[in-house]
Amino acid sequence: MTVTIAFRVALHLVTRRRLENRWRSVAILLSCAYAMLLALGSLSVYLLLEREQARVDDRWPILASPDEPTRLLVVERDDDWDGDQFPVFWIEPVTGVVPVLPPGLPRMLEPGEAAVSPRLDELTRKHLDLAARYPDRIVVGNEGLQNPDELIAYYRPVEGRSLGESPFIIRVAAFGQGPAEQRGPPLSQQNPPNGTAVALGLLALAVVPGMVLLACGLAALSSARQHRFQVLQWLGGPASMLAAVSVFEVLILAVPSAVIMGAAWYAVSGQLEAIPFLGRPVLRGDLQPSIWACLVATGGFTLVAVLLAAAEGVLAPFRRSSQARPGLRPMVVSRLRLALLTLPWLLLVFGARLGGYRGALALMSGLILIPPATVSAVPHAVRAFGRLLRASSAPALLIAGRRMDWDPFGSGRPFLGVTALAVLLIGTTGYIRIVSWGDPPRSNPDATSYATIGWLNPAPGDIERLRNALGSDTVVVGLARSQQGDVTIYGSCPALARVIRQLPCNVADPFELSPVARALLPKIVPPQVPIRLGGEGAAPPSGALVISGESQDSLQQRSRTAAMTNLPAPTVQNPAGFGLRASPLVRWLTLGIAAGASALVLGTVLLAVNGVMEWRHYLRPLIIMGIRRGQLQRLQVSLFALPFAVHAGLGLAIGLPACWFIVSRDGAPMPWSHIGLIATAFAVIGAVGSALLYYFAPALQLRDQRE
């Protein structure tokens, strides 16, 4: 009988057409739908990374053993295009056995042929210089890709050349997820994100803000609902009945919303070929969770909504009336609040000092706990600021200060999301700084451009092949290193002087290298390593020095093209190194910040609108007393702007030391420019909100009074 009554009351609350009831229904539907979308999106991202990791694991080379003969020779080298460095795996079949192929290769490559990833193939079609590096190529299949955005290539030496014997060669018997002790180095562009770190990041940046949004939606109050709860309490209704009414009300709205969102995401995610708003390509189907996963996510989400609704209903009888002063009750929660405030800072200090993976994990855990810890402390700041305003002579400031002092929870409830968002943005900005910060490569534009080339299995005529490929304007000389570490450059001083300006040479001895000339040579070895010039010896050189008067980038690209199309498994090095590129983690953090920020902003909007709805009742006595429109405008702006400033200011103030702990881990500078943009954004939001209230809220209040 109690259940039936509770269901009928809840159904009546949902279907009633009063403005307050409609607003609560809309708030619950919006918060449930968006929170469910964040939960499903987080699940899809986690499944995406797991599926990509599985394909990377399938590329693990299983080393040859006495029981498993060598079926393929593999050695890893690298290539570079437009600042993106990516691996090139040189492969060679073993005579007399059937070769084993890496995943994604439909057949064994012909001599001089390459297999490239789809993105690399697309780049070669757009850039002729890169296409010359892979003139004869096929495309790697999807089963051999971590993701469609991956840059990777397989190359077989040209006809008549082999990888030879080298300790760097991997002797492969098979590919796949074999025993760990038999695995070789992974054939991967980069290590995929760690599953634990990804789960914590999703929890901090998407799931927790989604739950905050859900709580904000469930906190939307209506006068009819409060009136019925009071009637049930006066009639002696137990707390279980109030909880049942709240649960049924939420179930009527949340279950259809969650089911529709789950079905829609299941249908849409299976067709996605890129992550929404991030633009990062994915294989079709990688983002789609299974039906069972969607059902479990829907059930778990509904359970969380039910628990929040039941807690709200159970606590309703214990709420103090509007005549009693709402207290902070520090003696009841002091220990819990102390632990919540202390633990995040301990984790941040531990993470900053420890370093490594465990340090990063501690930093991420501290970043997760900082927002709720700050939210738990903000009522004290609101009350303290309200006491300061009570000394003001302005009526609007005085009333706002008395309300903040009297009820710090109620006056600041709409802005709890602002506090959490400010801390989250500042802290995550620091995390982005440490994963993207580094010393940029330095180069002297006036210095002579050069590159060094090394390759496997040197053969006579290799230097001449490089000279023919690079042209007469480029000086190519052989390099050899003795067992004692001395370096011999197989070239004369006049030959080097063609491209090295002001290089002094001895006409009588073209192979003499004076200290002044040594200082002008490219810095291919440390100064303490002896260098001498000499004629080409009987043994082929193990490397080459390429010198030119062109730009360093141009020489780098031309040297790579010449080496890869003529030599087996070459390595090209240049003094400038590789261009500084932001870590891929930055894009993931940016997506997480956008998801979490959107949830917190929506939750703040819901609570702010709910506050305006509640002000209709709180300000009614003042309107009856004849308050003028201008006074009402100033009062509502004060009731909005002052708590907003306290919440945003405290969030930014707490976020600054959290950001400092994070960036100090790697010695990176504070991202003051980004922090300034965040603070400016909050100031603009506060100004826009105040302006909207100034012009529109009084009309709603006065119209409601006339009605």
XYZ file of C-alpha atoms in Angstrom:
707
model
C 0.000 0.000 0.000
C 2.827 2.407 0.895
C 4.559 1.654 -2.401
C 1.372 2.330 -4.359
C 0.818 5.666 -2.624
C 4.437 6.670 -3.149
C 4.203 5.814 -6.854
C 0.985 7.787 -7.294
C 2.469 10.831 -5.539
C 5.619 10.630 -7.671
C 3.601 10.259 -10.889
C 1.503 13.264 -9.973
C 4.616 15.341 -9.313
C 6.063 14.413 -12.687
C 2.903 15.035 -14.700
C 1.784 18.245 -12.980
C 1.921 21.256 -15.303
C 3.083 23.926 -12.894
C 6.239 25.786 -13.848
C 8.229 24.434 -10.879
C 7.305 20.824 -11.654
C 8.111 21.218 -15.322
C 11.458 22.760 -14.448
C 12.391 19.890 -12.142
C 11.432 17.320 -14.794
C 13.494 19.114 -17.446
C 16.480 19.407 -15.091
C 16.389 15.697 -14.224
C 16.012 14.656 -17.867
C 18.888 16.878 -19.012
C 21.243 15.870 -16.231
C 20.469 12.156 -16.621
C 20.915 12.216 -20.388
C 24.207 14.102 -20.344
C 25.650 12.201 -17.383
C 24.745 8.933 -19.125
C 26.411 10.186 -22.299
C 29.616 10.966 -20.369
C 29.566 7.535 -18.739
C 29.078 5.763 -22.071
C 31.696 7.939 -23.759
C 34.210 7.133 -21.027
C 33.440 3.423 -21.391
C 33.930 3.645 -25.154
C 37.278 5.427 -24.819
C 38.490 2.791 -22.368
C 37.366 -0.021 -24.699
C 38.992 1.770 -27.636
C 42.381 1.841 -25.921
C 42.019 -1.788 -24.861
C 41.277 -2.853 -28.445
C 44.188 -0.825 -29.772
C 46.436 -2.391 -27.143
C 45.280 -5.846 -28.253
C 46.334 -5.124 -31.841
C 49.710 -3.856 -30.619
C 50.117 -7.049 -28.583
C 49.490 -9.059 -31.748
C 52.606 -7.410 -33.210
C 54.883 -8.630 -30.422
C 57.731 -10.624 -32.010
C 58.283 -14.045 -30.453
C 62.017 -14.695 -30.486
C 63.470 -17.765 -32.126
C 64.617 -20.631 -29.928
C 66.019 -24.132 -30.458
C 62.422 -25.352 -30.769
C 61.287 -22.502 -33.014
C 63.554 -21.650 -35.964
C 64.108 -18.129 -37.218
C 61.478 -17.245 -39.826
C 62.069 -13.521 -40.205
C 64.829 -10.986 -39.519
C 63.675 -7.602 -38.192
C 65.577 -4.480 -37.243
C 64.014 -1.191 -36.159
C 65.026 2.137 -37.603
C 63.163 5.436 -37.822
C 61.999 7.985 -40.326
C 60.928 11.587 -39.954
C 58.531 13.804 -41.835
C 57.452 17.303 -40.867
C 58.662 16.784 -37.303
C 56.864 13.455 -36.816
C 59.263 10.636 -36.029
C 57.960 7.128 -36.675
C 59.410 3.603 -36.818
C 60.483 1.767 -39.965
C 60.972 -1.972 -39.508
C 63.394 -3.510 -41.985
C 62.549 -7.141 -42.627
C 64.234 -9.971 -44.464
C 63.046 -13.574 -44.961
C 65.271 -16.469 -43.994
C 66.284 -18.800 -46.786
C 64.799 -22.300 -46.614
C 61.826 -21.621 -44.304
C 58.372 -20.160 -44.800
C 58.538 -16.562 -43.533
C 56.213 -15.343 -40.819
C 54.536 -12.013 -41.550
C 53.715 -9.156 -39.169
C 49.961 -8.531 -38.805
C 48.602 -6.421 -41.642
C 51.044 -7.582 -44.326
C 49.225 -9.605 -47.005
C 52.457 -11.116 -48.381
C 56.210 -10.974 -48.079
C 57.637 -7.779 -49.506
C 59.684 -7.860 -52.675
C 63.258 -6.477 -52.579
C 63.113 -2.679 -52.347
C 59.387 -2.723 -51.571
C 57.752 -1.095 -48.536
C 54.478 -1.558 -46.670
C 53.181 1.678 -45.154
C 50.273 2.566 -42.901
C 47.251 4.285 -44.508
C 48.159 7.664 -43.036
C 51.729 7.399 -44.324
C 50.394 6.355 -47.728
C 48.166 9.436 -47.715
C 51.168 11.645 -46.936
C 53.195 10.098 -49.761
C 50.383 10.903 -52.195
C 50.470 14.551 -51.119
C 54.263 15.042 -50.944
C 56.509 13.924 -53.803
C 59.638 14.139 -51.648
C 58.192 11.574 -49.255
C 56.895 9.439 -52.116
C 60.453 9.202 -53.470
C 61.423 7.559 -50.176
C 58.794 4.825 -50.659
C 58.600 4.456 -54.451
C 57.307 0.880 -54.456
C 54.806 0.366 -51.655
C 51.704 -1.442 -50.481
C 49.361 -0.507 -47.613
C 49.249 -2.247 -44.219
C 45.831 -3.723 -43.351
C 43.721 -2.544 -40.435
C 44.537 -5.634 -38.376
C 48.148 -4.481 -38.259
C 47.405 -0.942 -37.078
C 47.130 0.408 -33.579
C 44.849 3.094 -35.007
C 44.333 4.733 -38.427
C 46.414 7.718 -37.312
C 49.517 5.578 -36.786
C 52.657 6.195 -38.816
C 54.539 2.939 -39.382
C 56.351 1.233 -42.262
C 57.977 -2.077 -43.151
C 60.850 -2.085 -45.647
C 62.870 -4.818 -47.369
C 66.408 -4.071 -48.576
C 66.939 -3.573 -52.286
C 67.936 -6.418 -54.578
C 71.383 -7.787 -53.828
C 71.583 -6.361 -50.286
C 70.812 -7.997 -46.943
C 70.722 -7.020 -43.286
C 73.802 -9.109 -42.620
C 74.861 -9.876 -39.053
C 74.193 -7.380 -36.282
C 73.330 -7.588 -32.580
C 70.421 -5.223 -33.284
C 68.645 -7.719 -35.546
C 65.627 -9.469 -34.005
C 65.304 -13.126 -34.997
C 61.570 -13.730 -35.083
C 59.829 -17.109 -34.952
C 56.239 -15.802 -34.741
C 54.118 -12.785 -33.856
C 51.545 -12.611 -31.087
C 51.021 -12.680 -27.344
C 53.451 -15.385 -26.378
C 55.295 -15.885 -23.083
C 56.830 -12.684 -21.754
C 60.317 -14.168 -21.577
C 60.214 -14.959 -25.323
C 59.045 -11.556 -26.481
C 61.271 -9.159 -28.330
C 60.949 -5.369 -28.542
C 57.406 -4.367 -29.565
C 56.725 -3.269 -33.128
C 54.941 -0.092 -32.128
C 55.088 3.621 -32.803
C 54.641 4.437 -29.126
C 53.511 2.790 -25.948
C 49.700 2.923 -25.671
C 48.327 4.729 -22.602
C 48.335 2.684 -19.419
C 44.890 1.269 -18.604
C 44.999 2.284 -14.941
C 46.016 5.845 -15.767
C 43.303 6.070 -18.414
C 40.677 4.778 -15.977
C 41.727 7.334 -13.363
C 41.754 10.107 -15.931
C 38.270 9.226 -17.141
C 37.078 9.030 -13.546
C 38.498 12.457 -12.715
C 37.625 14.332 -15.887
C 34.326 12.816 -17.029
C 32.634 10.385 -14.653
C 32.928 12.444 -11.455
C 31.726 15.669 -13.164
C 28.905 13.612 -14.681
C 27.842 12.469 -11.217
C 28.054 16.062 -9.993
C 25.789 17.060 -12.873
C 23.350 14.295 -11.942
C 23.280 15.503 -8.344
C 22.666 19.055 -9.580
C 19.718 17.882 -11.643
C 18.228 15.935 -8.768
C 18.626 18.993 -6.521
C 16.170 20.991 -8.620
C 13.316 21.710 -6.234
C 9.659 22.511 -6.816
C 7.251 24.085 -4.402
C 4.629 21.391 -4.993
C 7.110 18.649 -4.213
C 8.252 20.335 -1.017
C 4.651 20.917 0.003
C 3.764 17.233 -0.444
C 6.815 16.175 1.509
C 5.778 18.463 4.348
C 2.236 17.065 4.290
C 3.564 13.506 4.423
C 5.761 14.423 7.377
C 2.832 16.081 9.218
C 0.743 12.968 8.649
C 3.476 10.841 10.196
C 4.828 9.405 6.968
C 8.057 7.499 7.601
C 11.343 8.373 5.953
C 11.020 5.257 3.805
C 7.902 6.702 2.145
C 9.695 9.977 1.352
C 12.602 7.993 -0.064
C 10.170 5.875 -2.114
C 8.546 9.000 -3.572
C 11.971 10.380 -4.558
C 13.050 7.049 -6.042
C 9.887 6.601 -8.118
C 10.058 10.185 -9.319
C 13.605 9.691 -10.519
C 12.892 6.267 -12.014
C 10.006 7.636 -14.077
C 12.377 10.230 -15.595
C 15.830 8.652 -15.411
C 15.179 5.150 -16.736
C 13.701 6.233 -20.104
C 16.404 8.856 -20.476
C 19.210 6.382 -19.720
C 17.749 3.667 -21.956
C 17.248 6.022 -24.902
C 20.743 7.460 -24.518
C 22.278 3.983 -24.219
C 20.495 2.730 -27.340
C 21.396 5.866 -29.286
C 25.060 5.654 -28.286
C 25.213 1.962 -29.198
C 23.851 2.723 -32.658
C 25.983 5.806 -33.292
C 29.292 4.630 -31.796
C 29.471 1.667 -34.155
C 29.581 4.034 -37.143
C 32.126 6.510 -35.802
C 35.499 6.713 -37.539
C 36.840 9.502 -35.336
C 36.450 10.534 -31.709
C 33.879 13.349 -31.537
C 35.336 16.830 -30.920
C 38.857 15.355 -30.812
C 39.080 14.337 -34.462
C 41.432 11.467 -33.708
C 40.746 8.675 -36.260
C 39.636 5.256 -34.985
C 38.755 2.009 -36.690
C 35.032 1.610 -37.183
C 33.577 -0.372 -34.293
C 36.398 0.355 -31.837
C 34.249 2.847 -29.937
C 31.176 0.632 -29.805
C 30.579 -1.127 -26.474
C 28.815 -4.457 -26.464
C 25.104 -4.699 -25.746
C 25.870 -6.243 -22.370
C 28.237 -3.397 -21.531
C 25.527 -0.864 -22.427
C 23.014 -2.722 -20.255
C 25.436 -2.841 -17.325
C 26.230 0.869 -17.747
C 22.523 1.711 -17.873
C 21.823 -0.386 -14.775
C 24.746 1.103 -12.870
C 23.758 4.619 -13.809
C 20.158 4.014 -12.735
C 21.376 2.573 -9.443
C 23.461 5.686 -8.742
C 20.498 7.926 -9.551
C 18.252 5.856 -7.269
C 20.743 6.011 -4.403
C 21.065 9.789 -4.733
C 17.279 10.170 -4.845
C 16.796 7.857 -1.851
C 19.396 9.787 0.146
C 17.654 13.049 -0.687
C 14.328 11.624 0.469
C 15.706 10.139 3.679
C 17.442 13.390 4.643
C 14.342 15.483 3.990
C 12.832 15.007 7.498
C 16.111 16.080 9.096
C 16.344 19.366 7.231
C 15.898 22.347 9.464
C 13.042 24.659 8.795
C 13.611 27.977 7.132
C 13.329 29.678 10.531
C 16.360 27.874 11.963
C 19.857 28.890 11.045
C 21.532 26.311 8.772
C 24.741 25.303 10.498
C 28.018 23.859 9.282
C 28.094 21.422 12.209
C 31.893 21.281 12.335
C 31.994 18.825 15.247
C 30.098 16.220 13.218
C 32.216 16.221 10.061
C 35.480 17.779 11.234
C 37.502 14.565 11.018
C 36.067 13.638 7.631
C 36.634 17.143 6.305
C 40.186 17.170 7.674
C 40.972 13.868 5.947
C 39.390 15.045 2.695
C 41.367 18.285 2.771
C 44.681 16.658 3.688
C 44.766 13.563 1.463
C 44.933 15.359 -1.932
C 47.886 17.484 -0.858
C 49.724 14.452 0.490
C 49.208 12.717 -2.850
C 50.437 15.772 -4.766
C 53.556 16.095 -2.589
C 54.219 12.367 -2.889
C 53.762 12.449 -6.663
C 55.996 15.507 -7.095
C 58.833 13.941 -5.102
C 58.549 10.340 -6.290
C 58.528 10.703 -10.073
C 58.023 7.881 -12.540
C 54.790 5.979 -13.071
C 53.859 5.822 -9.396
C 54.427 9.549 -9.078
C 52.195 10.248 -12.078
C 49.535 7.973 -10.585
C 49.703 9.866 -7.289
C 49.402 13.203 -9.103
C 46.336 12.007 -11.004
C 44.764 10.680 -7.782
C 45.400 13.997 -6.041
C 43.884 15.816 -9.006
C 40.750 13.677 -8.648
C 40.360 14.470 -4.932
C 41.172 18.190 -5.047
C 37.767 19.335 -6.446
C 35.572 17.566 -3.824
C 37.974 18.656 -1.076
C 37.675 22.272 -2.172
C 33.896 21.992 -2.432
C 33.753 20.714 1.148
C 35.663 23.766 2.387
C 33.945 26.483 0.386
C 30.943 27.018 2.771
C 33.351 28.300 5.416
C 34.732 30.835 2.954
C 31.206 31.886 1.972
C 30.216 32.443 5.604
C 33.412 34.374 6.371
C 32.907 36.644 3.358
C 29.266 37.148 4.310
C 30.275 38.369 7.764
C 32.518 40.980 6.158
C 29.644 42.227 4.019
C 27.365 42.671 7.019
C 29.250 45.868 7.830
C 28.324 47.362 4.452
C 25.957 50.322 4.279
C 24.563 49.328 0.854
C 21.238 47.479 1.347
C 21.905 44.985 -1.485
C 25.334 44.062 -0.114
C 23.990 43.896 3.436
C 21.149 41.518 2.516
C 23.474 39.359 0.377
C 26.032 39.242 3.193
C 23.424 38.267 5.781
C 22.169 35.476 3.518
C 25.706 34.191 2.937
C 26.371 34.266 6.667
C 23.012 32.724 7.551
C 22.948 29.955 4.935
C 26.337 29.398 3.261
C 25.110 26.136 1.737
C 21.950 27.526 0.192
C 23.481 30.754 -1.092
C 26.442 28.973 -2.673
C 24.847 25.720 -3.856
C 24.464 26.899 -7.493
C 28.201 27.581 -7.714
C 29.707 24.394 -6.296
C 30.321 23.281 -9.858
C 32.212 26.528 -10.479
C 34.580 25.739 -7.616
C 35.209 22.196 -8.827
C 35.646 23.397 -12.408
C 38.175 26.091 -11.465
C 40.335 23.647 -9.504
C 40.082 21.013 -12.237
C 41.033 23.413 -15.020
C 44.042 24.899 -13.207
C 45.316 21.493 -12.066
C 44.888 19.850 -15.455
C 46.592 22.789 -17.147
C 49.648 22.025 -15.022
C 49.463 18.360 -16.002
C 49.295 19.315 -19.684
C 52.332 21.557 -19.188
C 54.546 18.736 -17.893
C 53.608 16.339 -20.711
C 54.157 18.958 -23.430
C 57.019 21.021 -22.034
C 60.592 20.541 -23.123
C 63.626 22.359 -24.436
C 63.157 23.072 -28.151
C 65.944 21.954 -30.456
C 68.512 24.620 -31.124
C 70.303 25.157 -34.400
C 72.632 27.800 -35.777
C 71.290 29.095 -39.104
C 74.792 30.254 -40.109
C 76.399 26.850 -39.482
C 77.048 24.335 -42.255
C 74.297 21.740 -42.563
C 75.323 18.157 -42.084
C 73.971 14.712 -41.302
C 75.539 11.392 -40.391
C 74.313 8.145 -41.902
C 74.881 4.632 -40.610
C 73.623 1.347 -42.050
C 73.916 -2.395 -41.689
C 76.130 -4.728 -43.712
C 78.319 -2.077 -45.449
C 79.518 -2.959 -48.947
C 81.988 -1.429 -51.396
C 80.452 1.336 -53.446
C 77.957 2.480 -50.778
C 79.512 5.954 -50.516
C 79.423 6.339 -54.276
C 75.745 5.359 -54.334
C 75.001 8.084 -51.802
C 76.973 10.637 -53.824
C 75.055 9.797 -56.982
C 71.731 10.014 -55.137
C 72.481 13.327 -53.400
C 74.125 15.147 -56.312
C 77.398 16.972 -56.869
C 76.455 19.965 -54.697
C 76.617 17.783 -51.602
C 79.844 16.431 -50.111
C 79.616 12.788 -49.022
C 82.589 11.215 -47.258
C 82.963 7.913 -45.453
C 83.300 7.521 -41.688
C 85.015 4.792 -39.727
C 85.589 4.348 -36.001
C 88.528 2.349 -34.723
C 88.471 0.028 -31.732
C 90.190 2.763 -29.735
C 87.353 5.190 -30.545
C 89.241 7.347 -33.052
C 87.207 8.610 -36.033
C 88.539 8.675 -39.564
C 86.905 10.842 -42.233
C 87.626 9.417 -45.681
C 87.997 12.721 -47.447
C 90.541 15.486 -48.066
C 90.538 18.968 -46.600
C 89.969 20.655 -49.998
C 86.942 18.423 -50.607
C 85.427 19.494 -47.290
C 86.305 23.148 -47.973
C 83.843 23.121 -50.892
C 80.959 23.480 -48.426
C 82.668 24.493 -45.144
C 83.433 28.170 -45.389
C 86.884 29.441 -44.319
C 88.233 25.933 -43.689
C 92.071 26.258 -43.667
C 93.872 23.543 -45.633
C 97.541 22.676 -46.199
C 98.256 22.593 -49.936
C 101.259 20.339 -49.387
C 99.256 17.800 -47.341
C 95.523 17.679 -48.232
C 94.844 15.252 -45.358
C 96.319 17.435 -42.633
C 93.745 18.634 -40.056
C 94.881 21.582 -37.968
C 93.221 22.486 -34.626
C 91.563 25.482 -36.307
C 90.177 23.265 -39.068
C 89.027 20.683 -36.499
C 87.010 23.377 -34.724
C 85.202 24.213 -37.980
C 84.223 20.634 -38.758
C 80.693 19.423 -37.958
C 80.368 18.353 -34.338
C 79.896 14.656 -35.030
C 81.817 13.535 -31.919
C 82.803 15.140 -28.599
C 85.880 17.434 -28.735
C 88.054 14.964 -26.832
C 87.640 12.239 -29.500
C 90.521 12.309 -32.032
C 89.563 12.909 -35.695
C 91.830 12.482 -38.679
C 91.445 12.728 -42.450
C 92.455 9.906 -44.739
C 91.995 8.283 -48.110
C 89.479 5.510 -48.616
C 90.766 2.245 -47.189
C 90.334 -1.315 -48.269
C 87.392 -1.947 -45.944
C 84.129 -0.129 -46.722
C 83.291 2.640 -44.262
C 80.647 1.935 -41.636
C 79.027 5.355 -42.007
C 78.904 8.543 -43.985
C 79.132 12.260 -43.299
C 76.951 14.393 -45.553
C 77.707 18.151 -45.720
C 75.870 20.790 -47.718
C 75.230 24.502 -47.899
C 71.435 24.057 -47.941
C 69.135 24.226 -44.934
C 69.350 21.559 -42.279
C 65.779 20.381 -42.821
C 66.269 20.023 -46.561
C 69.490 18.059 -46.149
C 67.849 15.845 -43.526
C 65.011 14.859 -45.838
C 67.204 14.338 -48.896
C 69.680 12.239 -46.892
C 66.880 9.999 -45.625
C 65.511 9.473 -49.120
C 68.933 8.625 -50.554
C 69.823 6.278 -47.704
C 66.527 4.377 -47.558
C 66.407 3.715 -51.299
C 70.034 2.547 -51.586
C 71.226 1.126 -48.242
C 69.932 -1.571 -45.862
C 68.405 -0.335 -42.587
C 69.972 3.156 -42.525
C 69.977 5.566 -39.590
C 70.137 9.300 -40.317
C 71.059 11.738 -37.574
C 71.277 15.517 -37.648
C 72.327 18.108 -35.035
C 68.900 19.745 -34.757
C 67.207 16.569 -33.610
C 63.462 16.325 -34.065
C 60.935 19.110 -33.780
C 59.135 19.520 -30.495
C 55.690 17.957 -30.700
C 52.997 17.981 -28.056
C 52.477 14.643 -26.366
C 49.410 12.690 -27.592
C 48.296 12.745 -23.971
C 47.571 16.468 -24.352
C 44.735 15.757 -26.776
C 43.212 13.190 -24.427
C 43.451 15.572 -21.488
C 41.903 18.332 -23.567
C 38.979 16.072 -24.457
C 38.554 15.069 -20.818
C 38.667 18.679 -19.671
C 36.058 19.645 -22.271
C 33.762 16.793 -21.186
C 34.123 17.490 -17.474
C 33.881 21.246 -17.912
C 30.723 20.964 -19.998
C 29.121 18.791 -17.315
C 30.052 21.189 -14.533
C 28.912 24.211 -16.556
C 25.562 22.539 -17.282
C 25.200 21.638 -13.614
C 25.968 25.217 -12.623
C 23.363 26.508 -15.075
C 20.767 24.111 -13.675
C 21.472 25.193 -10.110
C 21.532 28.874 -11.068
C 18.139 28.618 -12.760
C 16.896 26.679 -9.768
C 18.141 29.497 -7.554
C 16.176 32.033 -9.586
C 13.089 29.842 -9.188
C 13.609 29.771 -5.416
C 14.177 33.544 -5.258
C 10.620 34.013 -6.511
C 9.469 32.878 -3.079
C 12.245 34.428 -0.991
C 11.843 37.897 -2.524
C 8.063 37.949 -2.521
C 7.849 39.807 0.842
C 10.154 42.545 -0.484
C 8.062 42.917 -3.624
C 4.889 43.154 -1.548
C 6.571 45.873 0.532
C 7.080 47.897 -2.662
C 10.754 47.399 -3.529
C 11.637 49.329 -6.660
C 12.859 47.671 -9.822
C 16.353 49.159 -9.567
C 16.730 47.981 -5.980
C 15.534 44.513 -6.981
C 18.063 44.431 -9.815
C 20.970 45.363 -7.551
C 19.843 42.843 -4.930
C 19.645 39.932 -7.375
C 22.998 40.793 -8.906
C 24.523 40.843 -5.411
C 22.914 37.504 -4.518
C 24.468 36.025 -7.673
C 27.797 37.769 -8.130
C 29.123 37.692 -4.568
C 28.780 33.920 -3.945
C 30.029 33.311 -7.497
C 33.148 35.388 -6.820
C 33.854 33.511 -3.577
C 33.461 30.091 -5.208
C 35.445 30.943 -8.337
C 38.135 32.768 -6.368
C 38.598 29.913 -3.912
C 38.757 27.397 -6.759
C 41.428 29.404 -8.553
C 43.363 29.955 -5.309
C 43.376 26.242 -4.480
C 44.196 25.324 -8.077
C 47.381 27.431 -8.136
C 49.360 25.456 -5.506
C 48.007 22.215 -6.954
C 49.304 23.271 -10.373
C 52.663 24.226 -8.847
C 53.078 20.789 -7.260
C 52.328 19.159 -10.599
C 54.679 21.251 -12.757
C 57.495 21.202 -10.186
C 57.768 17.453 -10.688
C 59.567 17.990 -14.015
C 60.903 21.471 -13.360
C 58.510 23.017 -15.867
C 57.449 26.673 -15.543
C 53.987 27.636 -14.372
C 51.534 28.080 -17.289
C 50.649 31.644 -16.319
C 49.220 32.534 -19.715
C 46.714 29.674 -19.565
C 45.905 30.440 -15.933
C 45.227 34.050 -16.911
C 42.875 32.892 -19.671
C 41.005 30.654 -17.236
C 40.634 33.458 -14.689
C 39.449 35.805 -17.441
C 36.901 33.234 -18.594
C 35.440 32.965 -15.096
C 35.289 36.750 -14.821
C 33.420 36.925 -18.129
C 31.003 34.194 -17.031
C 30.296 36.068 -13.804
C 29.769 39.333 -15.666
C 27.442 37.773 -18.241
C 25.426 36.005 -15.542
C 25.091 39.197 -13.567
C 23.981 41.116 -16.659
C 21.339 38.526 -17.523
C 19.974 38.618 -13.995
C 20.022 42.411 -13.967
C 17.872 42.709 -17.068
C 15.617 39.634 -17.037
C 15.173 38.246 -13.508
C 13.305 41.259 -12.037
C 10.711 41.069 -14.813
C 10.067 37.421 -13.890
C 9.745 38.261 -10.208
C 7.390 41.197 -10.740
C 5.259 39.293 -13.257
C 4.946 36.385 -10.844
C 3.803 38.802 -8.134
C 1.187 40.356 -10.429
C -0.129 36.896 -11.247
